[in-house]
Short mmCIF file of C-alpha atoms and ligand atoms in Angstrom, two decimals:
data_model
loop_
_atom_site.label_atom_id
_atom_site.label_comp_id
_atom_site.label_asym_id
_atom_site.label_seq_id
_atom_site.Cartn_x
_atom_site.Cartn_y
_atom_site.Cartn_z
CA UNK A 80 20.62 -16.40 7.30
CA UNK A 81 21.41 -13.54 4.70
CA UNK A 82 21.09 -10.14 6.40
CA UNK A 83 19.96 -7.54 4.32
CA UNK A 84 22.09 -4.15 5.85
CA UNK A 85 22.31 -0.95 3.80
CA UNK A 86 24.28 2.01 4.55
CA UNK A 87 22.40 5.16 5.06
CA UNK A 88 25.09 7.01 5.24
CA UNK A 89 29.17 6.67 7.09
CA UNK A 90 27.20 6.50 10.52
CA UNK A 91 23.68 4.43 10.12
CA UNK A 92 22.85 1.52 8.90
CA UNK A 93 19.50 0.63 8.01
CA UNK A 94 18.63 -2.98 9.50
CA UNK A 95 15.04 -2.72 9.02
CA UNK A 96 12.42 -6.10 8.07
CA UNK A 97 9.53 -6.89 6.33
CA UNK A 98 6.70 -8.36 6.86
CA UNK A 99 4.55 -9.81 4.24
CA UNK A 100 2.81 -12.42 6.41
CA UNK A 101 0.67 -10.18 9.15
CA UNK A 102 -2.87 -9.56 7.17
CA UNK A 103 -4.41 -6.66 9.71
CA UNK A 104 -1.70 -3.92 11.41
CA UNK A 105 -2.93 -3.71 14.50
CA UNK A 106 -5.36 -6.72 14.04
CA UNK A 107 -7.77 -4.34 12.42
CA UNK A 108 -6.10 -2.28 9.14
CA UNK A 109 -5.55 -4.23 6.26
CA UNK A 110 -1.92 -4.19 4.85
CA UNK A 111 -2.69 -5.50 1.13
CA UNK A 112 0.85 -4.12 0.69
CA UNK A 113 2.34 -5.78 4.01
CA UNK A 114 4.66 -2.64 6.20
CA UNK A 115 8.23 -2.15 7.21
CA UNK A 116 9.49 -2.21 10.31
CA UNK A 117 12.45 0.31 10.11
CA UNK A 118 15.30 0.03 12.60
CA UNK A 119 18.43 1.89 12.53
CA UNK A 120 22.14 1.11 13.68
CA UNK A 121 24.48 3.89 14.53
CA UNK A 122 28.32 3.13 14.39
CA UNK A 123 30.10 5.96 16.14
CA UNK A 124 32.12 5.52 19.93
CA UNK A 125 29.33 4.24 21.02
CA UNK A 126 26.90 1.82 18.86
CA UNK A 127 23.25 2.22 19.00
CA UNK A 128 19.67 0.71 18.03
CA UNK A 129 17.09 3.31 16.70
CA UNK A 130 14.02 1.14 17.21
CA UNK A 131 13.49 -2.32 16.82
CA UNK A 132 10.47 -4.32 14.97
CA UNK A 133 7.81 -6.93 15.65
CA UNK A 134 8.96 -9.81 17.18
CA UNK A 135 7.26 -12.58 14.40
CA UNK A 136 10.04 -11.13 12.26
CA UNK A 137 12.96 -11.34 14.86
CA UNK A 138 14.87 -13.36 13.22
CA UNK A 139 16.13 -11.24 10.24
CA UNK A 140 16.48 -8.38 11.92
CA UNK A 141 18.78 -10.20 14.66
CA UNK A 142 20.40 -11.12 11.43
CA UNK A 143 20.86 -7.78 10.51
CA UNK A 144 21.52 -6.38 13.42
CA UNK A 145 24.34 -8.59 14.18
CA UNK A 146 25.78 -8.27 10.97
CA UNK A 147 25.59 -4.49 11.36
CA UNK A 148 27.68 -4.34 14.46
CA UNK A 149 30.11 -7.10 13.52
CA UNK A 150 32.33 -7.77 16.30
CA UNK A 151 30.67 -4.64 18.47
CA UNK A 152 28.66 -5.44 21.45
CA UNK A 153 25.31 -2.68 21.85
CA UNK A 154 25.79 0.28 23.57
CA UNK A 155 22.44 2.05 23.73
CA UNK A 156 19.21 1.22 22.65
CA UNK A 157 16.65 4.44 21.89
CA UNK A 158 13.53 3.45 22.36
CA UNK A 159 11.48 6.55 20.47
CA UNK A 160 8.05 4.01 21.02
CA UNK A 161 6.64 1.50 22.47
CA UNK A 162 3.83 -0.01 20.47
CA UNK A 163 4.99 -3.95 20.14
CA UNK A 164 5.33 -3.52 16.78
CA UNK A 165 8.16 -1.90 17.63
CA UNK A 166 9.22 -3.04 21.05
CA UNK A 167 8.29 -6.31 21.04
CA UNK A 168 11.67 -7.14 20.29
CA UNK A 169 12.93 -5.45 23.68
CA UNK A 170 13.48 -8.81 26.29
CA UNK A 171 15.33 -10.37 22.90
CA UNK A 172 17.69 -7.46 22.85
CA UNK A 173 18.11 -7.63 26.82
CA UNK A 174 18.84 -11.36 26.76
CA UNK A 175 21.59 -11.05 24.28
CA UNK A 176 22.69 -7.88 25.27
CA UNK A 177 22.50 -7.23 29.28
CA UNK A 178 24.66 -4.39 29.45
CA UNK A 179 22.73 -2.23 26.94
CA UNK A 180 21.62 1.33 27.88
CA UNK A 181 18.18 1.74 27.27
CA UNK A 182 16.98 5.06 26.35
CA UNK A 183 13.53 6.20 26.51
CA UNK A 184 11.94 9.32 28.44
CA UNK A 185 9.35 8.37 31.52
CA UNK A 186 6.47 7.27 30.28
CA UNK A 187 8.78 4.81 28.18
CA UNK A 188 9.91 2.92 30.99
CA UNK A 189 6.32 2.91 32.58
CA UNK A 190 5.08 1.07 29.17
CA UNK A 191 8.21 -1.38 28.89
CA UNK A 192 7.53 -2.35 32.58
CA UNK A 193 3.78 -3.00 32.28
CA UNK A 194 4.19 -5.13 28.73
CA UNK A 195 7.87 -6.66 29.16
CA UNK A 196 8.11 -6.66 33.38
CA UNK A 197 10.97 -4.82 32.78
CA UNK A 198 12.43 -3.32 35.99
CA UNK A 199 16.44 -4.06 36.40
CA UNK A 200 17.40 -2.74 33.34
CA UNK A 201 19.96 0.02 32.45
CA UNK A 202 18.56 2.89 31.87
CA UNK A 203 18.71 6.51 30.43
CA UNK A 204 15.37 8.51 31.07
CA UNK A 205 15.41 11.60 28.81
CA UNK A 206 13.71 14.89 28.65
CA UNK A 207 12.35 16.87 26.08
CA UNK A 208 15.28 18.92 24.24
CA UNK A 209 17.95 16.15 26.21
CA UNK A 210 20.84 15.42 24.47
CA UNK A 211 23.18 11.99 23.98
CA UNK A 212 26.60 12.27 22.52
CA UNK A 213 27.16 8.93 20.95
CA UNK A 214 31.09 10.74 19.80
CA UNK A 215 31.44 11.70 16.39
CA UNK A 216 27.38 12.89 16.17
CA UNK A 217 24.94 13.48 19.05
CA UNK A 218 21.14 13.04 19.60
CA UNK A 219 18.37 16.01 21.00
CA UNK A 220 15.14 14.31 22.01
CA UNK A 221 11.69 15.81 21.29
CA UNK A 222 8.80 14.31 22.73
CA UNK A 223 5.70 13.75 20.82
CA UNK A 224 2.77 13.09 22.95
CA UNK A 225 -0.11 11.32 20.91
CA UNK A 226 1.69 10.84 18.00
CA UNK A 227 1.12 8.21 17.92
CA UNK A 228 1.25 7.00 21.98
CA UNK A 229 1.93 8.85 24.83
CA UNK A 230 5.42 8.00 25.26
CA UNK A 231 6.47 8.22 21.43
CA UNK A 232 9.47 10.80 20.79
CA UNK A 233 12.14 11.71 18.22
CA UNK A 234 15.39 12.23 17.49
CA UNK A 235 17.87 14.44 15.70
CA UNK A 236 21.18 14.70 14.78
CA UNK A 237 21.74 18.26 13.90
CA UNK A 238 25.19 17.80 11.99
CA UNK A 239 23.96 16.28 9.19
CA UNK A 240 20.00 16.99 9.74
CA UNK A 241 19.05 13.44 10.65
CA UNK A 242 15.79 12.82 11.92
CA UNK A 243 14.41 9.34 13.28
CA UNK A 244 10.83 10.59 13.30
CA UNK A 245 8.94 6.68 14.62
CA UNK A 246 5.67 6.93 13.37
CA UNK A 247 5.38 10.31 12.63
CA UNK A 248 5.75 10.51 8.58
CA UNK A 249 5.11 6.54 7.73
CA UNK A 250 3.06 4.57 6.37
CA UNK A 251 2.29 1.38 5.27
CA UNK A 252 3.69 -0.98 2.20
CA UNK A 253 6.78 -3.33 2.22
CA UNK A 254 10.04 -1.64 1.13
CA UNK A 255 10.49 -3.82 -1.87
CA UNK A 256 14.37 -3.65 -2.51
CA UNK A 257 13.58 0.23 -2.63
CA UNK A 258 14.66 1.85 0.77
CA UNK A 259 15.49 5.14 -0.05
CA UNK A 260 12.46 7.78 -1.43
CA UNK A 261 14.27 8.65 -4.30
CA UNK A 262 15.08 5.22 -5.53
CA UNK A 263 10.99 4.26 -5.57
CA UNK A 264 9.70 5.62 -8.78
CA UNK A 265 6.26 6.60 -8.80
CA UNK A 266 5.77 7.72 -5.12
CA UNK A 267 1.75 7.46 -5.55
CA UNK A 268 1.23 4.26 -3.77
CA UNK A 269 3.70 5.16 -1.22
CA UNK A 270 1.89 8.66 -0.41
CA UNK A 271 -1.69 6.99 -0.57
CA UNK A 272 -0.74 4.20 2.24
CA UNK A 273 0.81 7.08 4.32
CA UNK A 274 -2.73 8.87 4.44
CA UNK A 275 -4.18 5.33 4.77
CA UNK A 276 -2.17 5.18 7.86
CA UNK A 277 -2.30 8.72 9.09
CA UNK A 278 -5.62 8.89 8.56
CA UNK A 279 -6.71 5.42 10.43
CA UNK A 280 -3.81 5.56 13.07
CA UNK A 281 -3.28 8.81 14.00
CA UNK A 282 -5.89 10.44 13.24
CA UNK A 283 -8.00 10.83 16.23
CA UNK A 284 -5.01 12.86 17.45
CA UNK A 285 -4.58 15.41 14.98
CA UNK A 286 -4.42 18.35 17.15
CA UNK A 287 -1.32 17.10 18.98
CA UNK A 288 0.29 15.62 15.82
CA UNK A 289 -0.01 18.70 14.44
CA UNK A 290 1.97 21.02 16.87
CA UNK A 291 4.17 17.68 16.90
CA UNK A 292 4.59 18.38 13.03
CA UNK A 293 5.52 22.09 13.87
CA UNK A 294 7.64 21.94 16.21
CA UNK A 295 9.66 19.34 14.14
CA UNK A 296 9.66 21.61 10.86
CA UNK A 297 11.55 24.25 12.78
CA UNK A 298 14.53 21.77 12.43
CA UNK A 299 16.77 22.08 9.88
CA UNK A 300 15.77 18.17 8.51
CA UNK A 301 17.60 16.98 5.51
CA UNK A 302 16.79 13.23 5.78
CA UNK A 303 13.71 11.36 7.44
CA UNK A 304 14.01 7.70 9.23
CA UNK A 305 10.85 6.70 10.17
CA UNK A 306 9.59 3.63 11.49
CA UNK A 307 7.35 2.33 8.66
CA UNK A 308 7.98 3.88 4.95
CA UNK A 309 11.10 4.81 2.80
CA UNK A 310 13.54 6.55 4.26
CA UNK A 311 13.22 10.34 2.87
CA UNK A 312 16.73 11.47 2.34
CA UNK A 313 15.97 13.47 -1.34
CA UNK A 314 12.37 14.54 -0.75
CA UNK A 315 12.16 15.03 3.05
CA UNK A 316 9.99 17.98 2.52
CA UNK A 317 7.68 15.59 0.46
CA UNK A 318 6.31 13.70 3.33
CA UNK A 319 6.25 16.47 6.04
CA UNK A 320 4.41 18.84 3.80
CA UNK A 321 1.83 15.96 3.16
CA UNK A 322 1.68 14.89 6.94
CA UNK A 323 1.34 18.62 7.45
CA UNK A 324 -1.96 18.77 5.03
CA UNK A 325 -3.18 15.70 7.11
CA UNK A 326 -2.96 16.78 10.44
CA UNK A 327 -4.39 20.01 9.11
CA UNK A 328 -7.13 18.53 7.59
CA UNK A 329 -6.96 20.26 4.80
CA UNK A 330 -10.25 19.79 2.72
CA UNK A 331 -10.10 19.38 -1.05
CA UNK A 332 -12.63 19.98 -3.10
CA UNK A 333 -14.67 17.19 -3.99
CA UNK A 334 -17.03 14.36 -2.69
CA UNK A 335 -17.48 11.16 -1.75
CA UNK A 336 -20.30 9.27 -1.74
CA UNK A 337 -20.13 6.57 0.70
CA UNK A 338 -23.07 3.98 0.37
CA UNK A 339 -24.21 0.23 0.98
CA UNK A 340 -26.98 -1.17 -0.57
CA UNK A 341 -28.55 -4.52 -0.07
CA UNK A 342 -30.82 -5.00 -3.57
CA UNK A 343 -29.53 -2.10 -5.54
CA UNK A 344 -31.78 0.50 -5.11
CA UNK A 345 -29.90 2.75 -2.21
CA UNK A 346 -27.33 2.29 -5.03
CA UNK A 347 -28.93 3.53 -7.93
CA UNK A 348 -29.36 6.38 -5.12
CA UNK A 349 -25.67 7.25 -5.61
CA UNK A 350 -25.02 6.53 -8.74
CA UNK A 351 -27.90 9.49 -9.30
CA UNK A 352 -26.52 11.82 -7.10
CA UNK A 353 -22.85 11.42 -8.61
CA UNK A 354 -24.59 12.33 -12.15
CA UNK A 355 -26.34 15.20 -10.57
CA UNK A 356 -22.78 16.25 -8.87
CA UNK A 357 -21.43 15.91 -12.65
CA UNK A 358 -23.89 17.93 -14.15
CA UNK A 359 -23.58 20.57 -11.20
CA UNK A 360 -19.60 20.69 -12.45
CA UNK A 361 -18.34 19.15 -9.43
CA UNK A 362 -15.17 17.93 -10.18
CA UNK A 363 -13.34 14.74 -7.93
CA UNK A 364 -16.49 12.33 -7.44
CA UNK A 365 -15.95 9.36 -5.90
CA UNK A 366 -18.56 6.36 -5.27
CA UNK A 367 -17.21 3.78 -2.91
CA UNK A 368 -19.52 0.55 -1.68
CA UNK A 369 -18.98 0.15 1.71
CA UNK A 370 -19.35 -3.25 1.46
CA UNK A 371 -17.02 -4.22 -0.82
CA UNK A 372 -14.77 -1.41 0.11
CA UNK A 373 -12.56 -1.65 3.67
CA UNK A 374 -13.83 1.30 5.67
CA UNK A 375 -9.61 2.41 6.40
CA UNK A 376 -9.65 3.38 2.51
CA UNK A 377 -13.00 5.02 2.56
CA UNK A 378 -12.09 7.07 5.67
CA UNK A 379 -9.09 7.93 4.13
CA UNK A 380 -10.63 9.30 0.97
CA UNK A 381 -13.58 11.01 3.07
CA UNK A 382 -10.25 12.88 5.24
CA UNK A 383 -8.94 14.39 2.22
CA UNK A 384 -12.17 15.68 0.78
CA UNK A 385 -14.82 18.58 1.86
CA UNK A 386 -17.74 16.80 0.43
CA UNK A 387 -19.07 13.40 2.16
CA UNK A 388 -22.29 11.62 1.50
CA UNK A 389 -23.72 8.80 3.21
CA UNK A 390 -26.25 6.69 2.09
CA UNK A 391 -28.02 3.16 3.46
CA UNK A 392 -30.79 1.00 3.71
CA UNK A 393 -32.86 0.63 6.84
CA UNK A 394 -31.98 -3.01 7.93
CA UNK A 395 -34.23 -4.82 10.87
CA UNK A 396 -35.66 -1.25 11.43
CA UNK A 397 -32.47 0.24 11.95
CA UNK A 398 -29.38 1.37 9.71
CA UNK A 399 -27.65 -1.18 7.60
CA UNK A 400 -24.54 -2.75 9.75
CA UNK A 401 -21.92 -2.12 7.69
CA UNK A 402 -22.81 1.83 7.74
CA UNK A 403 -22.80 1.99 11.42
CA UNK A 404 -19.65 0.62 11.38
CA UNK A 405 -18.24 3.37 8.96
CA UNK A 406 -19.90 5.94 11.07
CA UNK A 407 -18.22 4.97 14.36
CA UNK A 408 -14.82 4.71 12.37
CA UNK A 409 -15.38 8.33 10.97
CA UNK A 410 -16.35 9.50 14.74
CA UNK A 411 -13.32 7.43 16.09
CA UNK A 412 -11.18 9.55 13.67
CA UNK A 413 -12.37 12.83 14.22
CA UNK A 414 -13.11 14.38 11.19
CA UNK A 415 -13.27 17.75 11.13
CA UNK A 416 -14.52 20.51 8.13
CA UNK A 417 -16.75 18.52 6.17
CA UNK A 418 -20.04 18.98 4.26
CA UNK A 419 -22.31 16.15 5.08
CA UNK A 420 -25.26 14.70 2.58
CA UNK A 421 -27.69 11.81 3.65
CA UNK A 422 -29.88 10.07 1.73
CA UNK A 423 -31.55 6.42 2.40
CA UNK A 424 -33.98 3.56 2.16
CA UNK A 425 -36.97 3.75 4.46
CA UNK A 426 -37.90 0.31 3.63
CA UNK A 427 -40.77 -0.56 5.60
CA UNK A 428 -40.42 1.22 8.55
CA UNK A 429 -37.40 4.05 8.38
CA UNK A 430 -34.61 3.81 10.71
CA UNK A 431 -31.55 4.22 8.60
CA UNK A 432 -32.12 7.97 8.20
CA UNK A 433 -32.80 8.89 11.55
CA UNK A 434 -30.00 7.08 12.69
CA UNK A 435 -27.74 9.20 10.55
CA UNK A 436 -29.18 12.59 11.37
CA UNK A 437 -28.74 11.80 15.05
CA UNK A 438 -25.01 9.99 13.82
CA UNK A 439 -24.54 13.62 12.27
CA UNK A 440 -25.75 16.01 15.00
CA UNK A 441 -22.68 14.72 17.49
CA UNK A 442 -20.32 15.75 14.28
CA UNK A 443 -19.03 19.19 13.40
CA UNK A 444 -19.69 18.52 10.43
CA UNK A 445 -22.60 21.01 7.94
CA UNK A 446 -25.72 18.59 6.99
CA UNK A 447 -27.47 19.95 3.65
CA UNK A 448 -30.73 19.76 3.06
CA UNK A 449 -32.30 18.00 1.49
CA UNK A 450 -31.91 14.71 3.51
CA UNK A 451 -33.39 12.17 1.42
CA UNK A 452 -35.54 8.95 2.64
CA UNK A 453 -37.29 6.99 -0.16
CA UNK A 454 -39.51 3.98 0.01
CA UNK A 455 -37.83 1.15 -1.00
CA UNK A 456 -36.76 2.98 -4.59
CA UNK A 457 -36.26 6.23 -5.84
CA UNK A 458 -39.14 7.50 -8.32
CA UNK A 459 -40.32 10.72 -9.40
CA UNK A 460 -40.04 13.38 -6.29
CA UNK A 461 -36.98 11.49 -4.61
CA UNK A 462 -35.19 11.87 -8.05
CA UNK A 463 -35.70 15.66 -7.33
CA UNK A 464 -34.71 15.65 -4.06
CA UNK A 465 -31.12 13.99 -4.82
CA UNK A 466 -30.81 16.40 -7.82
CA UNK A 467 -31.57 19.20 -4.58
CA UNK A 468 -29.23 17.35 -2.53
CA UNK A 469 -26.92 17.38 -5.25
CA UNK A 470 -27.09 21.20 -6.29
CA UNK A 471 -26.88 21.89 -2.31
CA UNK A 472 -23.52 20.36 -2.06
CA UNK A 473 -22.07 22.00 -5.35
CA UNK A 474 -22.89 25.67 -3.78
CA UNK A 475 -21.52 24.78 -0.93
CA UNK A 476 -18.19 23.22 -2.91
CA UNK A 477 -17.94 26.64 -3.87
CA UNK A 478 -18.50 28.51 -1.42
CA UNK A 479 -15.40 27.06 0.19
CA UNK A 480 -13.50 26.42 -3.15
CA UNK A 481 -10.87 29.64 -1.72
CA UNK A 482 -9.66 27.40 1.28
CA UNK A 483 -10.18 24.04 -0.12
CA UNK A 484 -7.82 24.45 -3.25
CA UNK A 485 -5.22 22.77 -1.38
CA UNK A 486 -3.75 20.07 -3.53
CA UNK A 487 -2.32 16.67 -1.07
CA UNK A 488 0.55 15.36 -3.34
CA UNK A 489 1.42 18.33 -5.13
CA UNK A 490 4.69 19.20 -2.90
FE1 FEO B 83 4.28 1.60 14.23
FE2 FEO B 83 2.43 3.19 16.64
O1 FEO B 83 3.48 1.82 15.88
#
């Protein structure tokens, strides 16, 4: 098989896959764009793995990894995370190289042992701020609780500002023949699948991630290996300062206007209020059908941006199906500093409202009035009311437009 090796730099080799063929990450996200799995080789007195990738691509990156060390046996094997995606590759490694060090901190081994049974190895548990000379360049280990699993951690080489980050600062899309940031282009796509993955993955955890994120920027970081994504070795500050916004959750001004609609009427509901927004001069409307849209892109979109509102039929007295699921996604992630709007169908008997208000009063989010409910479509006095709703969210646009003029990309 042809491996496909490329020299970071004199001391790493990136021996990273592909993989086109898995439709859902995590059985769940869609990767339109398939992911990386980015694994490292250092060459110094000792060799070492950075990471390893999902085992339904094993055999190229055995490929490359063999290729990569040549005649060299393994030495170590840093293990920064667990997820399989990642570390499902682990008994592979063990079989074909027994002697290898593993290197993870505590909870690492506690993970590897309850997916792999993996008890005999050898083993290096490390601490936060440990160190590992591998000769020429040596490693300091930060763990990062939560971002994205309990065990995950990093490492940097402080000579020449290496950091393998895991997760922390991917996202997802194939690297197609482009590894390095500053050989991609337009960087657009690759920053919008790195929310889509922030948002959707890590999310939930923002509090952690972001102390994770600070404590990293104190190091003096000149090139980024993560897991998933280009490697960042021109525009390192690029990625952290977006992660950074992220974990924030940094609002920007504008709305969108999530809705699902089964005959068209909750939908000429939002195309109104998006007029209405128009004519108020809100800028950065978006209208996205939930049912034609995957929620992971809507969620995304709804992270980035102060205004969100929701809209749906009742269905079966009770809100449309698709909505709920949105909802629970947008409660799994844990948004925070949003304006919420909700309009609706009442259909014959209501239920699609009131199961947003009560959806809304477990959020932090502020609900404008007015919340709209129409029967079945929107006519005179419900036109009004969405023009209200409309006006409602504009004022309060502005009232935050001091903290929410934070622009995501421009870095
Ligand atoms: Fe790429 Fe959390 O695994």
């Amino acid at each position: 098989m042809q491996s496909i090796c490329t020299k970071v730099n004199d001391w790493i080799t990136y021996i990273g896959v592909n993989d086109r063929l898995k439709p859902l990450f995590e059985n769940q996200w869609p990767l339109p764009g398939g992911v990386s799995y980015n694994a490292y080789l250092i060459t110094d007195e000792k060799t070492t793995l950075m990471d390893c990738v999902d085992m339904h691509e094993s055999e190229r990156f055995l490929s490359n990894l063999q290729s990569a060390l040549g005649e060299r046996t393994l030495d170590y094997y840093v293990i920064h995370h667990v997820e399989p995606d990642h570390s499902s590759t682990i008994p592979l490694i063990k079989s074909l190289y027994p002697n290898v060090t593993l290197v993870g901190n505590k909870k690492t081994f506690e993970f590897l042992e309850n997916f792999y049974g993996l008890k005999q190895d050898h083993r290096l548990v490390v601490g936060d701020g440990d160190t590992l000379s591998l000769g020429q360049h040596e490693l300091t280990f930060t763990l990062t609780a939560m971002t994205h699993w309990p065990e995950s951690m990093v490492s940097f080489e402080p000579h020449d500002g290496v950091l393998f980050s895991q997760d922390i600062f991917g996202g997802f899309g194939t690297l197609d023949g482009t590894i390095f940031d500053d050989e991609i282009g337009d960087l657009q796509p690759v920053y919008d699948e790195a929310c889509r993955y922030y948002t959707n993955i890590v999310g939930k955890y923002s509090k952690m991630a972001l102390r994770n994120i600070q404590k990293l920027a104190g190091l003096d970081i000149k090139m980024i290996l993560p897991v998933h994504g280009p490697v960042w070795r021109s525009y390192p500050e690029k990625i952290l300062k977006l992660y950074t916004n992220l974990a924030q959750q940094q609002s920007q001004n504008g709305v969108v206007i999530a809705f699902g609609s089964m005959y068209g009427n909750t939908e000429k509901m939002a195309d109104l209020l998006g007029r209405f927004l128009a004519e108020e001069g809100v800028k950065n409307v978006q209208i996205m059908d939930i049912t034609k849209t995957h929620a992971s892109l809507i969620s995304t979109e709804i992270w980035k941006y102060r205004g969100v509102i929701l809209g749906a039929p009742t269905y079966n007295n009770a809100l449309f199906l698709p909505m709920k699921h949105l909802v629970e996604i947008l409660s799994e992630n844990k948004m925070a500093n949003k304006t919420l709007g909700i309009f609706g169908n009442y259909s014959w008997s209501g239920g699609a409202v009131r199961e947003l208000k009560a959806w809304a009063e477990t959020q932090p989010f502020e609900l404008l009035e007015p919340v709209v409910e129409v029967r079945s479509a929107a006519k005179g006095e419900d036109i009004e009311a969405l023009r209200a709703l409309a006006k409602a969210m504009a004022e309060n646009l502005a009232s935050h437009a001091e903290t929410d003029n934070v622009k995501y990309y421009a870095v």
